[in-house]
Short mmCIF file of C-alpha atoms in Angstrom, two decimals:
data_model
loop_
_atom_site.label_atom_id
_atom_site.label_comp_id
_atom_site.label_asym_id
_atom_site.label_seq_id
_atom_site.Cartn_x
_atom_site.Cartn_y
_atom_site.Cartn_z
CA MET R 1 40.95 107.50 107.98
CA LYS R 2 42.59 109.77 110.44
CA ARG R 3 43.37 113.03 108.51
CA PRO R 4 46.70 114.73 108.78
CA SER R 5 46.67 118.31 110.15
CA ILE R 6 49.06 121.43 110.64
CA ALA R 7 51.29 121.50 113.75
CA PRO R 8 52.27 118.61 116.17
CA ALA R 9 51.27 118.54 119.67
CA ALA R 10 54.16 118.11 122.20
CA ILE R 11 53.59 116.87 125.86
CA THR R 12 56.84 116.90 127.85
CA LEU R 13 57.41 113.53 129.49
CA GLY R 14 60.28 112.60 131.82
CA VAL R 15 63.87 112.18 130.60
CA GLY R 16 64.02 109.00 128.44
CA ALA R 17 60.21 108.30 129.17
CA LEU R 18 58.73 107.62 125.72
CA ALA R 19 55.75 105.68 126.89
CA LEU R 20 52.36 107.12 126.03
CA VAL R 21 50.44 107.98 129.05
CA LEU R 22 47.32 105.71 129.10
CA ALA R 23 44.34 107.73 130.08
CA LEU R 24 40.90 106.15 130.13
CA ILE R 25 37.81 107.91 131.00
CA LEU R 26 34.40 105.96 130.73
CA SER R 27 31.13 107.62 130.61
CA PHE R 28 28.11 105.48 131.54
CA VAL R 29 25.92 105.57 128.62
CA PRO R 30 22.13 105.70 129.75
CA PHE R 31 20.14 102.50 130.32
CA SER R 32 17.69 101.20 127.87
CA SER R 33 14.39 103.11 127.90
CA ALA R 34 12.58 99.97 128.89
CA GLY R 35 12.45 101.19 132.39
CA THR R 36 14.88 98.65 134.03
CA VAL R 37 16.99 99.70 137.09
CA GLU R 38 20.03 97.72 135.93
CA PRO R 39 21.86 98.49 132.54
CA THR R 40 21.01 96.02 129.89
CA ALA R 41 23.22 93.18 128.57
CA ALA R 42 23.78 95.36 125.59
CA PHE R 43 25.01 98.23 127.63
CA ARG R 44 27.28 96.18 129.67
CA ALA R 45 28.75 94.74 126.55
CA GLN R 46 29.12 98.32 125.36
CA LYS R 47 31.03 99.38 128.45
CA SER R 48 33.48 96.33 128.12
CA LEU R 49 33.97 96.94 124.43
CA ASP R 50 34.60 100.79 125.21
CA GLU R 51 37.44 99.74 127.89
CA VAL R 52 38.77 97.35 125.37
CA LEU R 53 38.69 99.81 122.33
CA PHE R 54 40.07 102.72 124.48
CA LYS R 55 42.76 100.59 125.65
CA MET R 56 43.85 99.84 122.22
CA ALA R 57 43.30 103.46 120.74
CA THR R 58 45.57 104.82 123.50
CA SER R 59 48.56 102.33 122.79
CA PRO R 60 51.42 103.76 120.99
CA ALA R 61 51.47 100.99 118.52
CA ALA R 62 50.05 97.27 117.72
CA LYS R 63 51.67 94.44 115.92
CA TYR R 64 49.51 92.42 113.57
CA THR R 65 49.80 89.08 111.86
CA GLY R 66 47.01 88.19 109.65
CA LYS R 67 45.31 89.29 106.35
CA VAL R 68 43.23 91.75 104.73
CA ALA R 69 41.00 91.12 101.60
CA TYR R 70 40.19 94.15 99.69
CA LYS R 71 37.58 94.81 96.95
CA TYR R 72 36.84 98.08 95.16
CA ASP R 73 33.80 99.20 93.54
CA ASP R 74 35.79 100.52 90.61
CA ALA R 75 38.48 99.07 87.96
CA ARG R 76 40.99 98.50 90.88
CA GLY R 77 39.63 95.16 91.55
CA GLU R 78 40.11 92.88 94.49
CA GLY R 79 42.93 90.79 96.18
CA THR R 80 44.12 89.37 99.57
CA VAL R 81 47.23 90.61 101.28
CA GLU R 82 48.73 88.73 104.13
CA PHE R 83 51.16 90.33 106.47
CA SER R 84 53.36 89.29 109.49
CA ASP R 85 54.76 91.10 112.35
CA LEU R 86 53.44 94.47 110.89
CA ILE R 87 53.77 97.21 113.50
CA VAL R 88 51.44 100.19 113.13
CA THR R 89 51.61 103.36 115.28
CA THR R 90 48.68 105.69 116.13
CA SER R 91 50.02 108.15 113.52
CA ASN R 92 49.34 106.05 110.69
CA THR R 93 52.97 104.77 110.64
CA ALA R 94 53.78 101.35 109.63
CA GLU R 95 56.46 98.68 109.00
CA GLY R 96 56.20 94.93 108.22
CA THR R 97 56.26 92.13 105.79
CA VAL R 98 53.45 91.71 103.29
CA SER R 99 52.64 88.93 100.85
CA LEU R 100 50.42 89.02 97.60
CA GLY R 101 49.87 85.49 96.51
CA SER R 102 53.27 83.90 96.49
CA GLU R 103 55.19 87.21 96.27
CA GLN R 104 56.53 89.04 99.23
CA GLY R 105 57.78 92.74 99.91
CA GLU R 106 58.52 95.06 102.59
CA TYR R 107 56.01 97.47 103.42
CA ARG R 108 56.32 100.99 105.09
CA GLN R 109 53.94 103.95 105.61
CA ILE R 110 54.85 107.43 106.83
CA SER R 111 51.52 109.27 107.99
CA ASN R 112 49.33 108.67 105.05
CA ASN R 113 52.11 107.97 102.42
CA PRO R 114 52.46 103.97 101.66
CA TYR R 115 55.72 102.41 100.15
CA ILE R 116 56.67 98.90 99.43
CA SER R 117 60.05 97.30 98.34
CA ALA R 118 59.17 94.36 96.24
CA PRO R 119 60.29 92.23 93.18
CA THR R 120 58.79 93.26 89.89
CA SER R 121 56.61 89.77 90.11
CA LEU R 122 54.66 91.43 93.06
CA TRP R 123 53.97 94.49 91.26
CA ASN R 124 52.81 92.31 88.21
CA GLU R 125 50.39 90.64 90.79
CA LEU R 126 49.22 94.03 92.29
CA LEU R 127 48.60 96.30 89.10
CA VAL R 128 45.67 95.91 86.98
CA ALA R 129 46.21 95.67 83.11
CA ASP R 130 45.22 99.32 82.42
CA GLU R 131 47.82 100.46 85.22
CA LYS R 132 50.76 98.35 83.42
CA LEU R 133 50.06 99.78 80.02
CA ASN R 134 53.19 101.40 78.85
CA LEU R 135 54.47 101.45 82.22
CA ASP R 136 58.18 101.16 82.71
CA MET R 137 58.36 98.69 85.49
CA ALA R 138 62.28 98.17 85.52
CA PRO R 139 62.84 100.73 88.16
CA LEU R 140 60.41 99.12 90.67
CA ASP R 141 62.24 95.97 91.06
CA ASN R 142 63.27 95.67 94.81
CA LYS R 143 63.22 99.44 95.07
CA TRP R 144 61.11 101.62 97.33
CA ALA R 145 58.15 102.89 95.54
CA SER R 146 54.88 104.50 96.41
CA THR R 147 51.63 102.35 96.48
CA ARG R 148 49.39 105.46 96.94
CA PHE R 149 47.84 105.13 93.50
CA THR R 150 47.44 101.35 93.44
CA SER R 151 44.94 98.94 95.09
CA LEU R 152 47.23 97.86 98.01
CA PRO R 153 45.50 98.83 101.26
CA ARG R 154 47.09 101.44 103.41
CA PHE R 155 47.92 99.44 106.41
CA GLY R 156 48.94 102.03 108.62
CA THR R 157 45.69 103.66 108.21
CA ILE R 158 43.18 101.02 108.52
CA LEU R 159 45.11 99.16 111.14
CA GLY R 160 46.34 102.15 113.11
CA PRO R 161 45.31 101.16 116.67
CA ASP R 162 43.04 104.25 117.16
CA ASN R 163 41.70 104.15 113.69
CA LEU R 164 40.77 100.62 114.09
CA ALA R 165 39.30 100.92 117.42
CA GLY R 166 37.06 103.88 116.11
CA ASP R 167 36.09 101.61 113.07
CA ILE R 168 35.12 98.73 115.14
CA GLY R 169 33.31 100.75 117.75
CA ASN R 170 31.19 102.76 115.24
CA VAL R 171 27.64 101.13 115.29
CA GLU R 172 25.83 104.41 114.44
CA PHE R 173 25.19 103.23 110.80
CA GLY R 174 22.70 100.28 109.79
CA SER R 175 20.93 100.37 113.15
CA GLU R 176 20.73 103.98 114.12
CA PRO R 177 19.87 104.60 117.73
CA GLN R 178 16.89 106.46 119.18
CA LEU R 179 18.36 109.54 120.58
CA GLY R 180 17.09 111.71 123.67
CA VAL R 181 17.29 115.43 124.59
CA GLU R 182 20.43 117.40 123.76
CA LEU R 183 23.35 117.38 126.07
CA PRO R 184 24.29 120.96 127.40
CA ALA R 185 27.71 120.93 125.86
CA PRO R 186 29.23 120.98 123.50
CA ASN R 187 27.25 122.04 120.44
CA LYS R 188 23.91 122.58 122.12
CA GLY R 189 21.55 124.44 119.61
CA THR R 190 23.61 123.49 116.69
CA PRO R 191 23.18 120.77 113.90
CA ASP R 192 26.15 119.10 115.58
CA ALA R 193 24.40 118.77 119.16
CA ARG R 194 24.90 115.47 120.83
CA ARG R 195 22.26 113.25 122.54
CA TRP R 196 22.34 110.30 124.60
CA PRO R 197 20.80 107.15 122.85
CA THR R 198 17.94 105.55 124.61
CA SER R 199 17.84 102.18 122.64
CA ASP R 200 20.06 99.33 123.18
CA PRO R 201 23.30 99.25 121.01
CA PRO R 202 23.77 96.20 118.72
CA ILE R 203 26.60 94.71 120.91
CA GLU R 204 26.67 91.16 122.55
CA PHE R 205 29.08 89.15 124.60
CA VAL R 206 30.13 85.83 123.09
CA GLY R 207 31.66 84.04 126.18
CA ASP R 208 33.66 86.10 128.54
CA ASN R 209 36.40 87.08 126.22
CA LYS R 210 34.64 88.05 123.03
CA VAL R 211 32.38 90.85 121.95
CA LYS R 212 30.43 90.90 118.68
CA VAL R 213 29.50 94.29 117.48
CA GLY R 214 27.94 94.53 113.93
CA SER R 215 30.16 92.57 111.52
CA TRP R 216 33.10 92.63 114.07
CA GLU R 217 34.17 90.00 116.60
CA VAL R 218 36.65 91.45 118.97
CA THR R 219 38.57 88.92 121.11
CA PHE R 220 40.33 90.30 124.20
CA ASP R 221 41.84 89.41 127.79
CA PRO R 222 39.29 89.81 130.30
CA GLU R 223 41.90 90.87 132.95
CA SER R 224 44.15 93.15 131.14
CA LYS R 225 41.43 94.34 128.63
CA ASN R 226 44.03 93.88 125.74
CA VAL R 227 42.64 93.02 122.52
CA THR R 228 44.15 89.85 120.93
CA ASN R 229 42.21 89.44 117.71
CA VAL R 230 39.86 91.29 115.47
CA LYS R 231 37.91 90.00 112.57
CA GLY R 232 35.16 91.89 110.72
CA GLN R 233 34.51 94.16 107.50
CA SER R 234 35.47 97.72 107.13
CA LYS R 235 33.91 99.90 104.44
CA GLN R 236 35.74 103.09 103.39
CA GLY R 237 34.62 104.94 100.35
CA SER R 238 34.64 102.58 97.40
CA ALA R 239 36.66 100.12 99.24
CA THR R 240 35.60 96.95 101.40
CA TYR R 241 38.16 95.55 103.68
CA ASP R 242 37.77 92.06 105.17
CA ILE R 243 40.15 92.04 108.15
CA ASP R 244 41.29 88.98 110.27
CA THR R 245 44.42 89.39 112.33
CA SER R 246 45.86 88.76 115.66
CA VAL R 247 46.60 92.15 117.78
CA SER R 248 49.36 92.61 120.21
CA LEU R 249 49.51 95.86 121.77
CA GLN R 250 52.94 97.53 121.94
CA PRO R 251 54.87 99.69 124.19
CA ALA R 252 56.35 103.13 123.19
CA ASP R 253 59.78 101.73 122.57
CA GLN R 254 58.53 99.65 119.78
CA ALA R 255 57.07 102.61 117.95
CA GLN R 256 60.25 104.41 118.75
CA LYS R 257 62.05 101.79 116.60
CA VAL R 258 59.70 102.38 113.66
CA PHE R 259 60.43 106.09 113.48
CA ALA R 260 64.31 105.35 113.76
CA ASN R 261 63.97 102.92 110.81
CA GLN R 262 62.16 105.46 108.83
CA ARG R 263 64.66 108.03 109.42
CA ALA R 264 67.20 105.54 107.87
CA LEU R 265 65.02 105.30 104.71
CA VAL R 266 64.56 109.01 104.13
CA GLY R 267 67.33 109.18 101.29
CA ASP R 268 65.47 106.40 99.29
CA LEU R 269 62.19 108.12 99.32
CA LEU R 270 62.93 111.54 98.33
CA SER R 271 62.03 110.60 94.51
CA ALA R 272 59.85 107.44 94.81
CA PRO R 273 58.45 105.84 91.75
CA ALA R 274 54.49 106.04 91.77
CA PRO R 275 53.08 103.45 89.43
CA GLY R 276 49.26 103.97 88.90
CA LEU R 277 49.82 107.62 88.56
CA TRP R 278 49.60 108.68 84.91
CA ALA R 279 49.29 111.78 82.87
CA LYS R 280 46.27 113.40 81.37
CA GLN R 281 45.76 112.69 77.75
CA PRO R 282 47.07 113.73 75.12
CA VAL R 283 50.71 113.08 76.40
CA VAL R 284 52.60 113.72 73.20
CA THR R 285 51.54 116.48 70.56
CA PRO R 286 53.75 117.04 67.45
CA ARG R 287 54.33 120.32 65.72
CA LEU R 288 55.94 120.94 62.38
CA VAL R 289 58.91 123.38 62.48
CA GLY R 290 59.52 125.29 59.22
CA GLU R 291 59.09 123.63 56.09
CA CYS R 292 59.86 120.15 54.94
CA THR R 293 62.41 119.60 52.16
CA THR R 294 63.92 116.30 50.69
CA ALA R 295 66.87 116.89 52.93
CA ALA R 296 64.92 117.25 56.27
CA CYS R 297 61.66 117.66 58.03
CA ALA R 298 61.57 118.58 61.73
CA TYR R 299 58.97 118.27 64.23
CA ASP R 300 58.78 119.57 67.95
CA PHE R 301 57.11 116.90 70.18
CA SER R 302 55.47 118.49 73.23
CA VAL R 303 55.26 115.84 76.13
CA SER R 304 52.74 116.63 78.84
CA GLY R 305 53.39 116.28 82.63
CA ILE R 306 49.92 116.89 83.95
CA PRO R 307 49.02 114.20 86.26
CA TRP R 308 45.46 112.86 87.06
CA ALA R 309 45.83 113.59 90.62
CA ASP R 310 46.06 117.42 91.71
CA ASP R 311 47.64 117.26 95.06
CA VAL R 312 51.18 115.88 94.03
CA THR R 313 54.63 116.95 93.59
CA GLY R 314 56.91 115.13 91.34
CA HIS R 315 57.82 114.36 87.72
CA PHE R 316 57.39 111.97 84.97
CA ASN R 317 60.18 110.02 83.07
CA TYR R 318 59.16 109.09 79.56
CA GLY R 319 61.22 106.77 77.36
CA MET R 320 60.28 108.16 73.79
CA THR R 321 60.32 106.48 70.37
CA LEU R 322 59.57 109.10 67.87
CA ASN R 323 59.60 108.43 64.08
CA PHE R 324 57.67 109.22 60.77
CA ALA R 325 55.56 107.75 58.06
CA VAL R 326 55.91 108.73 54.46
CA GLY R 327 53.07 108.33 52.04
CA GLY R 328 51.28 106.64 55.00
CA ARG R 329 53.84 104.09 55.37
CA PRO R 330 56.75 103.63 57.92
CA ALA R 331 59.61 105.74 56.70
CA GLY R 332 62.05 103.08 57.36
CA ALA R 333 65.75 103.91 56.45
CA LEU R 334 64.63 107.04 54.70
CA GLY R 335 63.33 108.72 57.82
CA GLY R 336 65.00 109.51 61.23
CA GLU R 337 64.15 107.79 64.47
CA CYS R 338 64.61 109.45 67.85
CA LYS R 339 64.70 107.66 71.36
CA PRO R 340 64.98 110.57 73.90
CA VAL R 341 64.45 109.99 77.74
CA VAL R 342 62.33 113.13 78.57
CA ARG R 343 61.81 114.30 82.23
CA VAL R 344 58.77 116.49 82.78
CA ASP R 345 57.78 118.12 86.20
CA PHE R 346 54.22 117.69 87.06
CA GLY R 347 51.95 120.49 85.79
CA ARG R 348 54.42 121.45 82.95
CA THR R 349 55.53 120.41 79.49
CA ALA R 350 58.75 119.57 77.85
CA THR R 351 59.77 119.69 74.26
CA THR R 352 62.00 117.36 72.21
CA ARG R 353 62.72 117.60 68.49
CA CYS R 354 63.11 114.84 66.00
CA THR R 355 64.05 115.37 62.18
CA ALA R 356 63.15 112.97 59.26
CA THR R 357 66.01 113.01 56.58
CA ASN R 358 66.56 111.99 52.96
CA LEU R 359 62.97 112.19 51.97
CA PRO R 360 61.49 111.47 48.59
CA ALA R 361 60.34 114.03 46.66
CA ASN R 362 56.56 115.04 46.48
CA SER R 363 55.60 112.76 49.33
CA SER R 364 53.60 113.42 52.50
CA ILE R 365 55.17 112.88 56.00
CA GLY R 366 53.54 112.24 59.17
CA PRO R 367 55.14 112.18 62.86
CA ARG R 368 54.54 108.99 64.88
CA SER R 369 55.09 108.68 68.75
CA ALA R 370 55.20 105.94 71.33
CA TYR R 371 56.55 106.04 74.84
CA THR R 372 56.77 104.24 78.13
CA TYR R 373 56.46 106.30 81.31
CA LEU R 374 57.05 106.20 85.18
CA ALA R 375 55.90 108.82 87.66
CA PHE R 376 57.93 109.85 90.64
CA LEU R 377 56.86 111.56 93.73
CA ASP R 378 59.27 114.12 94.72
CA THR R 379 60.00 115.57 98.24
CA THR R 380 62.77 117.18 100.48
CA GLU R 381 64.80 115.56 103.16
CA ALA R 382 63.65 118.36 105.47
CA ASP R 383 60.00 117.85 104.70
CA LEU R 384 60.19 114.14 105.18
CA ASN R 385 62.00 114.31 108.46
CA LYS R 386 59.70 116.84 109.67
CA LEU R 387 56.71 114.54 108.82
CA ILE R 388 58.41 111.78 110.82
CA ASP R 389 59.17 114.04 113.60
CA ASP R 390 55.56 115.17 113.97
CA ASN R 391 54.26 111.65 113.65
CA GLU R 392 56.56 110.55 116.50
CA LYS R 393 55.46 113.52 118.83
CA GLN R 394 51.83 112.61 118.11
CA THR R 395 52.46 109.02 118.97
CA ASN R 396 54.01 110.17 122.18
CA THR R 397 51.31 112.31 123.03
CA GLU R 398 48.69 111.65 125.83
CA VAL R 399 45.32 111.01 124.30
CA VAL R 400 42.34 110.80 126.24
CA TYR R 401 39.22 109.05 124.56
CA VAL R 402 35.64 109.37 126.29
CA ARG R 403 32.27 108.36 125.42
CA THR R 404 29.81 110.97 124.77
CA GLY R 405 26.40 111.43 123.19
CA ASN R 406 25.63 110.67 119.61
CA LYS R 407 25.26 113.33 116.80
CA SER R 408 22.26 113.07 114.45
CA PRO R 409 22.89 110.60 111.50
CA ASP R 410 23.90 113.14 108.82
CA GLN R 411 26.28 114.93 111.02
CA ALA R 412 27.73 111.51 112.42
CA ARG R 413 28.47 110.20 108.85
CA TYR R 414 30.20 113.42 107.91
CA GLY R 415 32.40 113.33 111.04
CA ALA R 416 33.26 109.59 110.81
CA GLY R 417 34.66 110.39 107.22
CA ILE R 418 36.97 113.02 108.76
CA THR R 419 38.06 111.53 112.02
CA GLY R 420 37.45 107.85 111.74
CA LEU R 421 35.53 107.80 114.96
CA PRO R 422 32.08 107.48 115.72
CA SER R 423 30.45 110.66 116.94
CA TYR R 424 30.15 109.28 120.41
CA TYR R 425 33.79 108.96 120.80
CA ALA R 426 35.65 112.15 121.60
CA VAL R 427 39.06 113.34 122.45
CA LYS R 428 39.19 115.12 125.73
CA ARG R 429 41.75 117.77 126.05
CA GLY R 430 41.53 120.07 128.87
CA GLU R 431 37.88 120.71 129.52
CA TYR R 432 36.87 120.33 126.06
CA LEU R 433 35.62 117.35 123.75
CA PHE R 434 37.10 117.52 120.41
CA ASP R 435 35.79 115.20 117.48
CA GLY R 436 39.31 113.95 116.61
CA ILE R 437 42.99 114.25 116.30
CA GLY R 438 45.20 114.50 113.45
CA THR R 439 48.36 112.38 112.83
CA ASP R 440 50.39 115.16 113.92
CA GLY R 441 48.41 116.18 117.12
CA ASN R 442 46.19 119.03 115.69
CA LEU R 443 42.74 118.54 117.31
CA HIS R 444 39.68 118.33 114.78
CA ILE R 445 35.98 119.69 115.00
CA THR R 446 33.55 118.67 112.25
CA PHE R 447 30.71 120.67 111.05
CA GLY R 448 28.05 118.43 109.24
CA PRO R 449 25.46 119.81 107.00
CA GLY R 450 22.68 122.26 108.40
CA TYR R 451 24.64 125.47 109.08
CA LYS R 452 24.27 127.52 105.85
CA GLU R 453 20.53 128.22 106.70
CA HIS R 454 21.64 130.28 109.51
CA ILE R 455 23.83 132.41 107.50
CA SER R 456 22.99 135.88 106.35
CA GLY R 457 25.31 138.18 104.29
CA GLY R 458 28.26 135.81 104.71
CA SER R 459 28.02 135.76 108.52
CA PHE R 460 26.08 133.67 111.13
CA ASP R 461 22.80 135.32 111.95
CA PRO R 462 23.15 136.96 115.45
CA SER R 463 19.63 136.12 116.32
CA TRP R 464 20.51 132.14 115.89
CA GLU R 465 21.30 130.71 119.18
CA GLY R 466 24.07 128.63 117.70
CA THR R 467 26.06 131.79 116.78
CA GLU R 468 26.76 132.65 120.33
CA VAL R 469 27.71 128.86 121.05
CA LEU R 470 30.05 128.68 118.23
CA LYS R 471 31.81 132.11 119.28
CA LYS R 472 31.93 131.00 122.85
CA GLN R 473 33.36 127.57 121.93
CA ILE R 474 36.12 129.08 119.77
CA GLY R 475 37.75 130.47 123.08
CA GLU R 476 37.18 127.35 124.75
CA GLN R 477 38.79 125.20 121.99
CA VAL R 478 41.80 127.42 121.79
CA GLU R 479 42.35 127.30 125.73
CA ALA R 480 41.90 123.49 125.87
CA ALA R 481 44.24 122.78 122.73
CA GLY R 482 47.03 124.69 124.42
CA ASP R 483 50.03 124.79 121.81
CA VAL R 484 48.33 122.77 119.05
CA GLN R 485 46.00 124.00 116.36
CA VAL R 486 42.48 123.51 116.30
CA VAL R 487 41.01 122.53 112.72
CA TYR R 488 37.59 122.87 111.58
CA PHE R 489 36.43 120.62 108.58
CA VAL R 490 33.17 121.90 107.28
CA ASN R 491 30.58 120.46 105.08
CA GLU R 492 29.20 123.49 103.54
CA PRO R 493 31.31 126.05 101.76
CA GLU R 494 29.01 128.84 102.99
CA ALA R 495 29.41 127.78 106.54
CA ALA R 496 33.20 127.46 106.05
CA SER R 497 33.40 131.10 105.05
CA ALA R 498 31.14 132.15 107.87
CA LEU R 499 33.19 130.15 110.33
CA ARG R 500 36.41 131.93 108.96
CA ALA R 501 34.71 135.25 109.55
CA LEU R 502 33.86 134.30 113.04
CA ILE R 503 37.29 133.01 113.75
CA ALA R 504 38.71 136.23 112.49
CA SER R 505 36.38 138.37 114.78
CA GLU R 506 37.46 136.50 117.80
CA GLY R 507 41.17 137.23 116.89
CA GLN R 508 42.06 133.59 116.69
CA THR R 509 43.17 133.16 113.11
CA ASP R 510 46.66 132.01 114.40
CA ASN R 511 45.11 129.20 116.38
CA VAL R 512 42.00 127.90 114.43
CA SER R 513 41.55 127.18 110.67
CA ALA R 514 38.43 126.07 108.74
CA TYR R 515 38.50 124.04 105.55
CA PHE R 516 35.61 123.21 103.39
CA TYR R 517 35.67 119.33 103.00
CA GLU R 518 32.71 117.97 101.30
#
């Protein structure tokens, strides 16, 4: 999954020219080590696949009609979602119609934020039993709500033309290639050095318009190199997606309509219900206020708003039912009953009071509580419009994909989890090869395991050859990136700290950021 980053990249195009500039550079991969003069059939298939996938990855958008069967390793279960005329841009933005069983809804995704507007019956199909427990589903009926915490796939992410191209093209795992000597740049002498493969890739032609790569079958027009259908399996974390869909690459004006439609929805998304997001237990904690008498006995009920996710802004709405038991039995007419609606912002608690009255003498009293709930994700109009603006700029920005050498397996796995690309696909900006690009145009570099052993006293050992390479590349990256940020994702916390120190020593803290991401 392509990760969002910090500041957008803007490339000025001609007045009214919203078409993404198609820039395709292919590097010939080495031939088989078998000693043949001509490239093998597998390498010829690889070259053809690169042409098709790079054409797809640099298209502003693609339209899909097909289905995704999803299955999770955890309690979220499995299902199949069909979609028609689903338009997805290169910035993980999407709009279209989705169907789950016989139920249908409208799907939208802004960057990595997914929403649907659907009848309650679709939510009943989508949510598992635990997710529906105590959930107030009435506000979901044909209203825009976030599916972030449900099992519904994020179609803008898995079907983003660039993300899908990287997923299909990634043949590093399962049949790891034999690798030759290190390439001179970038990363020579570091754990993320690249090497040309010397073994055939597991790719083959099926006729003159289809390539089979791993579990994927990619059908394309031999003349235009436009992909027309993809079928295969994508594994992402605990999820497995079986994808079968037609593909129609779309011009920039179609992507532009998606962003215009999203701006029209902003008001409906400022406080979006988020089923599947629940509060940490205990939600309700009673506390006796003062002394109980036969006339009255008051309790304060503290209501928690601490969600199980820690990267969210919003609130919970609770429909409370508060009452009492006297002598271990329901108080009935003798006791009070309260039914407040309580709003609690995430990370805070709220308190509501309920008082039992007309109590029998010499009796014990105990508080009882029940509730329904619904979480809401809150944002501002300015923040949501900025996110749409950033995504639009990234979609209209020229991106050049090139083939380069492979990283070693551990580094390749780490990088693919960040960028969505195999290590041998790189983003060329200026004279530098970056590992990936964010949904807002920021350029990404990934640092896999193996750097911390070269750290001494919190800094990279000056006697290690990689230290000078890293220092030199900071300047090269900033120059190539121009007016966008360079973002480092680092597998080891010690290496992240050492990279921040190196960035500071080079005076580039305004242009380069380093984050520990395990």
